[in-house]
Amino acid sequence: MRASDAERERIAELLREAVAEGRLDMDEFGQRLETAYKARTHGELEPLVQDLPAPGSAVAPVGSSAPVPLRGSAANWPARIGGTATSKGAFAFWGGFNRKGRWTVGRTFTAFAMWGGGEIDLREANFEDREIVIRCFTIMGGLQVTAPPELNVEVRGVGIMGGFGEGSSEDGEPAPDAPTVRVTGFALMGGVGVERKRTKAERRRLKEAKEAEREARRGREVEGPAEGPRKEL
């Protein structure tokens, strides 16, 4: 079966997702992307993604019209849910704390800061349950919650002579199979901020992937679109 431009773009999207998650290095990504844009048949496209299943969901067949789900930093959500919590709370008084990197968030996590601050980074975290509540309380201090764009986050807090709310947000849609995190609590003469952004490593991979894709597109434009054999008249 001949491959269409839409099918080549679907494969390119899967490859972009894979490099964003660290499944492919930039050399592999560039080689597969170039092959995808030059492919003429389904048989040439299929091997490019056979070892790259979309995390947490089935890969759409090459000939399918179903859209490819985007995941970005929210790698394999089902694998990140469950297990024993490594932390269920944090406290700061005239100091600070942080929870970041690979850690498992308890189904109820309580953070308190007085005349101090704390950082709760969920971008690489695992979750004890699918429903997580993070309770943030601060008095003349500050707490910062950072989540990937694909995580479902709800903010329900109160600021009294202070602030409690969402800040900057990078592009990305919450994934249907991602956990739901509810941030509640209050800030008295202090602040609790919630922002959605990717890690520096992921932003770098996405930037490099876009540059490699532009190069592949330019090469394709120079060579012309994939065409089948022409019949002699």
Coordinates of C-alpha atoms in Angstrom, one line a residue:
M1 CA 0.0 0.0 0.0
R2 CA 1.2 3.5 -0.9
A3 CA 1.8 5.9 2.1
S4 CA 0.1 9.3 2.2
D5 CA 1.6 12.5 3.5
A6 CA -0.8 12.3 6.5
E7 CA 0.6 8.8 7.4
R8 CA 4.1 10.1 7.1
E9 CA 3.3 12.9 9.5
R10 CA 1.7 10.5 12.0
I11 CA 5.0 8.5 12.1
A12 CA 7.0 11.7 12.5
E13 CA 4.8 12.6 15.4
L14 CA 5.5 9.3 17.1
L15 CA 9.2 9.8 16.6
R16 CA 9.0 13.3 18.1
E17 CA 7.3 11.9 21.1
A18 CA 9.9 9.2 21.5
V19 CA 12.8 11.6 21.4
A20 CA 11.0 13.9 23.9
E21 CA 10.8 11.0 26.3
G22 CA 14.4 9.9 25.8
R23 CA 13.5 6.7 23.9
L24 CA 15.6 7.8 20.9
D25 CA 18.8 9.7 20.8
M26 CA 19.1 12.5 18.3
D27 CA 21.1 10.5 15.7
E28 CA 18.4 7.7 15.7
F29 CA 15.7 10.3 15.5
G30 CA 17.3 12.1 12.6
Q31 CA 17.8 8.9 10.6
R32 CA 14.3 7.6 11.2
L33 CA 12.7 11.0 10.5
E34 CA 14.5 11.3 7.2
T35 CA 13.5 7.7 6.3
A36 CA 9.9 8.5 7.2
Y37 CA 9.7 11.5 4.9
K38 CA 11.2 9.6 2.0
A39 CA 9.0 6.5 2.5
R40 CA 6.7 5.5 -0.3
T41 CA 4.9 2.5 1.2
H42 CA 3.5 1.4 4.6
G43 CA 6.1 -1.3 4.6
E44 CA 8.8 1.4 4.8
L45 CA 7.0 3.3 7.6
E46 CA 6.0 0.5 10.0
P47 CA 9.5 -0.6 11.0
L48 CA 10.3 2.9 12.1
V49 CA 7.9 2.7 15.1
Q50 CA 7.6 -1.0 15.8
D51 CA 9.8 -0.6 18.9
L52 CA 8.2 2.7 20.0
P53 CA 4.7 2.1 21.4
A54 CA 2.9 5.2 22.5
P55 CA 3.2 5.1 26.3
G56 CA 0.1 4.1 28.1
S57 CA -1.9 3.5 24.9
A58 CA -2.1 1.6 21.7
V59 CA -0.2 2.8 18.7
A60 CA -2.5 3.8 15.9
P61 CA -2.0 1.7 12.8
V62 CA -0.1 3.4 10.0
G63 CA -3.2 3.4 7.8
S64 CA -5.5 4.6 10.5
S65 CA -7.1 8.0 10.6
A66 CA -7.0 8.1 14.4
P67 CA -4.8 10.9 15.8
V68 CA -1.6 10.0 17.5
P69 CA -1.9 10.8 21.3
L70 CA 0.7 13.2 22.6
R71 CA 2.4 12.5 25.9
G72 CA 5.6 14.6 26.0
S73 CA 7.2 14.4 29.5
A74 CA 4.3 12.4 30.9
A75 CA 5.9 9.1 29.9
N76 CA 4.2 5.9 30.9
W77 CA 1.6 7.0 33.4
P78 CA 0.2 3.6 34.3
A79 CA 3.7 2.6 35.4
R80 CA 4.1 5.7 37.5
I81 CA 0.9 5.0 39.6
G82 CA 1.1 2.7 42.6
G83 CA 3.8 1.7 45.1
T84 CA 4.7 2.8 48.5
A85 CA 5.0 6.6 49.1
T86 CA 8.5 7.8 49.9
S87 CA 7.2 11.1 51.3
K88 CA 3.9 12.2 52.7
G89 CA 4.8 15.6 54.0
A90 CA 7.4 18.3 54.4
F91 CA 8.1 21.1 56.9
A92 CA 10.1 24.3 56.8
F93 CA 10.7 26.8 59.6
W94 CA 13.3 29.5 59.0
G95 CA 14.6 27.2 56.3
G96 CA 13.5 25.3 53.2
F97 CA 12.8 21.9 51.8
N98 CA 12.5 20.3 48.3
R99 CA 11.0 17.1 46.9
K100 CA 12.2 16.6 43.4
G101 CA 13.6 14.0 41.0
R102 CA 12.5 10.3 41.3
W103 CA 10.2 10.1 44.4
T104 CA 6.7 8.7 45.2
V105 CA 4.1 11.2 46.3
G106 CA 1.7 9.9 49.0
R107 CA -2.0 10.0 48.3
T108 CA -2.2 12.8 50.8
F109 CA 0.9 15.1 51.0
T110 CA 1.0 17.9 53.5
A111 CA 3.5 20.8 53.2
F112 CA 4.0 23.6 55.7
A113 CA 6.3 26.6 55.6
M114 CA 6.7 29.4 58.1
W115 CA 9.3 32.1 57.4
G116 CA 10.7 29.7 54.9
G117 CA 10.0 28.0 51.6
G118 CA 9.6 24.7 49.9
E119 CA 9.6 23.2 46.4
I120 CA 7.4 20.2 45.3
D121 CA 8.5 19.0 41.8
L122 CA 6.2 16.4 40.3
R123 CA 7.7 16.2 36.8
E124 CA 9.7 13.0 37.4
A125 CA 7.7 11.8 40.4
N126 CA 5.6 8.6 40.8
F127 CA 2.3 8.6 42.6
E128 CA 0.9 6.3 45.3
D129 CA -2.6 6.5 43.9
R130 CA -4.5 7.9 40.9
E131 CA -6.0 10.6 43.1
I132 CA -3.5 12.7 45.0
V133 CA -4.1 15.6 47.4
I134 CA -1.3 18.1 48.1
R135 CA -2.2 20.3 51.1
C136 CA -0.1 23.5 51.2
F137 CA 0.0 25.8 54.2
T138 CA 2.3 28.8 54.5
I139 CA 2.6 31.7 56.9
M140 CA 4.9 34.5 55.8
G141 CA 6.6 31.9 53.5
G142 CA 6.4 30.4 50.0
L143 CA 5.6 27.0 48.5
Q144 CA 6.1 26.2 44.8
V145 CA 4.5 23.2 43.0
T146 CA 5.8 22.3 39.6
A147 CA 4.0 19.8 37.4
P148 CA 4.4 18.6 33.8
P149 CA 1.9 20.0 31.3
E150 CA 0.3 16.5 30.8
L151 CA -0.6 16.0 34.5
N152 CA -4.2 16.7 35.6
V153 CA -3.9 19.5 38.2
E154 CA -6.7 21.2 40.1
V155 CA -5.9 24.2 42.4
R156 CA -8.3 25.0 45.2
G157 CA -6.6 27.2 47.8
V158 CA -7.1 30.5 49.6
G159 CA -4.7 33.4 49.9
I160 CA -5.1 35.8 52.9
M161 CA -2.9 38.9 52.5
G162 CA -1.0 36.6 50.1
G163 CA -1.5 34.6 46.9
F164 CA -2.6 31.1 46.1
G165 CA -2.9 30.2 42.4
E166 CA -1.6 29.0 39.1
G167 CA 1.3 30.7 37.4
S168 CA 3.0 30.2 34.0
S169 CA 2.1 27.2 31.9
E170 CA 3.8 25.6 28.9
D171 CA 1.8 24.1 26.0
G172 CA 0.4 20.7 26.6
E173 CA -2.9 18.9 27.3
P174 CA -3.6 16.8 30.4
A175 CA -3.5 13.1 29.5
P176 CA -6.6 11.1 30.2
D177 CA -4.6 8.3 31.9
A178 CA -2.6 10.7 34.1
P179 CA -3.2 11.0 37.8
T180 CA -5.3 13.9 39.2
V181 CA -3.5 16.1 41.7
R182 CA -5.5 18.5 43.8
V183 CA -3.6 21.4 45.4
T184 CA -5.4 22.8 48.4
G185 CA -4.7 24.9 51.5
F186 CA -4.1 28.5 52.4
A187 CA -1.4 31.1 52.3
L188 CA -1.2 33.8 55.1
M189 CA 1.0 36.7 54.2
G190 CA 2.8 34.4 51.9
G191 CA 2.3 32.6 48.6
V192 CA 1.6 29.2 47.0
G193 CA 2.3 28.9 43.3
V194 CA 1.5 26.2 40.9
E195 CA 3.2 26.1 37.4
R196 CA 3.3 23.7 34.6
K197 CA 6.6 23.3 32.7
R198 CA 8.9 20.7 31.2
T199 CA 12.3 19.8 32.6
K200 CA 15.4 21.5 31.0
A201 CA 16.4 18.1 29.5
E202 CA 13.1 17.6 27.8
R203 CA 13.0 21.1 26.5
R204 CA 16.4 20.6 25.0
R205 CA 15.4 17.3 23.4
L206 CA 12.3 18.9 21.9
K207 CA 14.3 21.8 20.6
E208 CA 16.9 19.5 19.0
A209 CA 14.0 17.3 17.6
K210 CA 12.5 20.4 15.9
E211 CA 15.8 21.4 14.4
A212 CA 16.3 17.8 13.1
E213 CA 12.8 17.8 11.7
R214 CA 13.4 21.1 9.9
E215 CA 16.5 19.7 8.3
A216 CA 14.6 16.6 7.2
R217 CA 11.9 18.7 5.7
R218 CA 14.3 20.9 3.8
G219 CA 16.0 17.7 2.4
R220 CA 12.6 16.4 1.3
E221 CA 11.7 19.7 -0.4
V222 CA 15.0 19.6 -2.3
E223 CA 14.5 16.0 -3.5
G224 CA 10.8 16.5 -4.1
P225 CA 7.8 14.6 -2.6
A226 CA 7.7 10.8 -2.6
E227 CA 6.2 9.6 -5.9
G228 CA 5.4 6.3 -7.4
P229 CA 6.7 5.1 -10.7
R230 CA 5.4 6.9 -13.7
K231 CA 3.9 5.1 -16.7
E232 CA 5.3 5.8 -20.1
L233 CA 2.8 7.2 -22.6

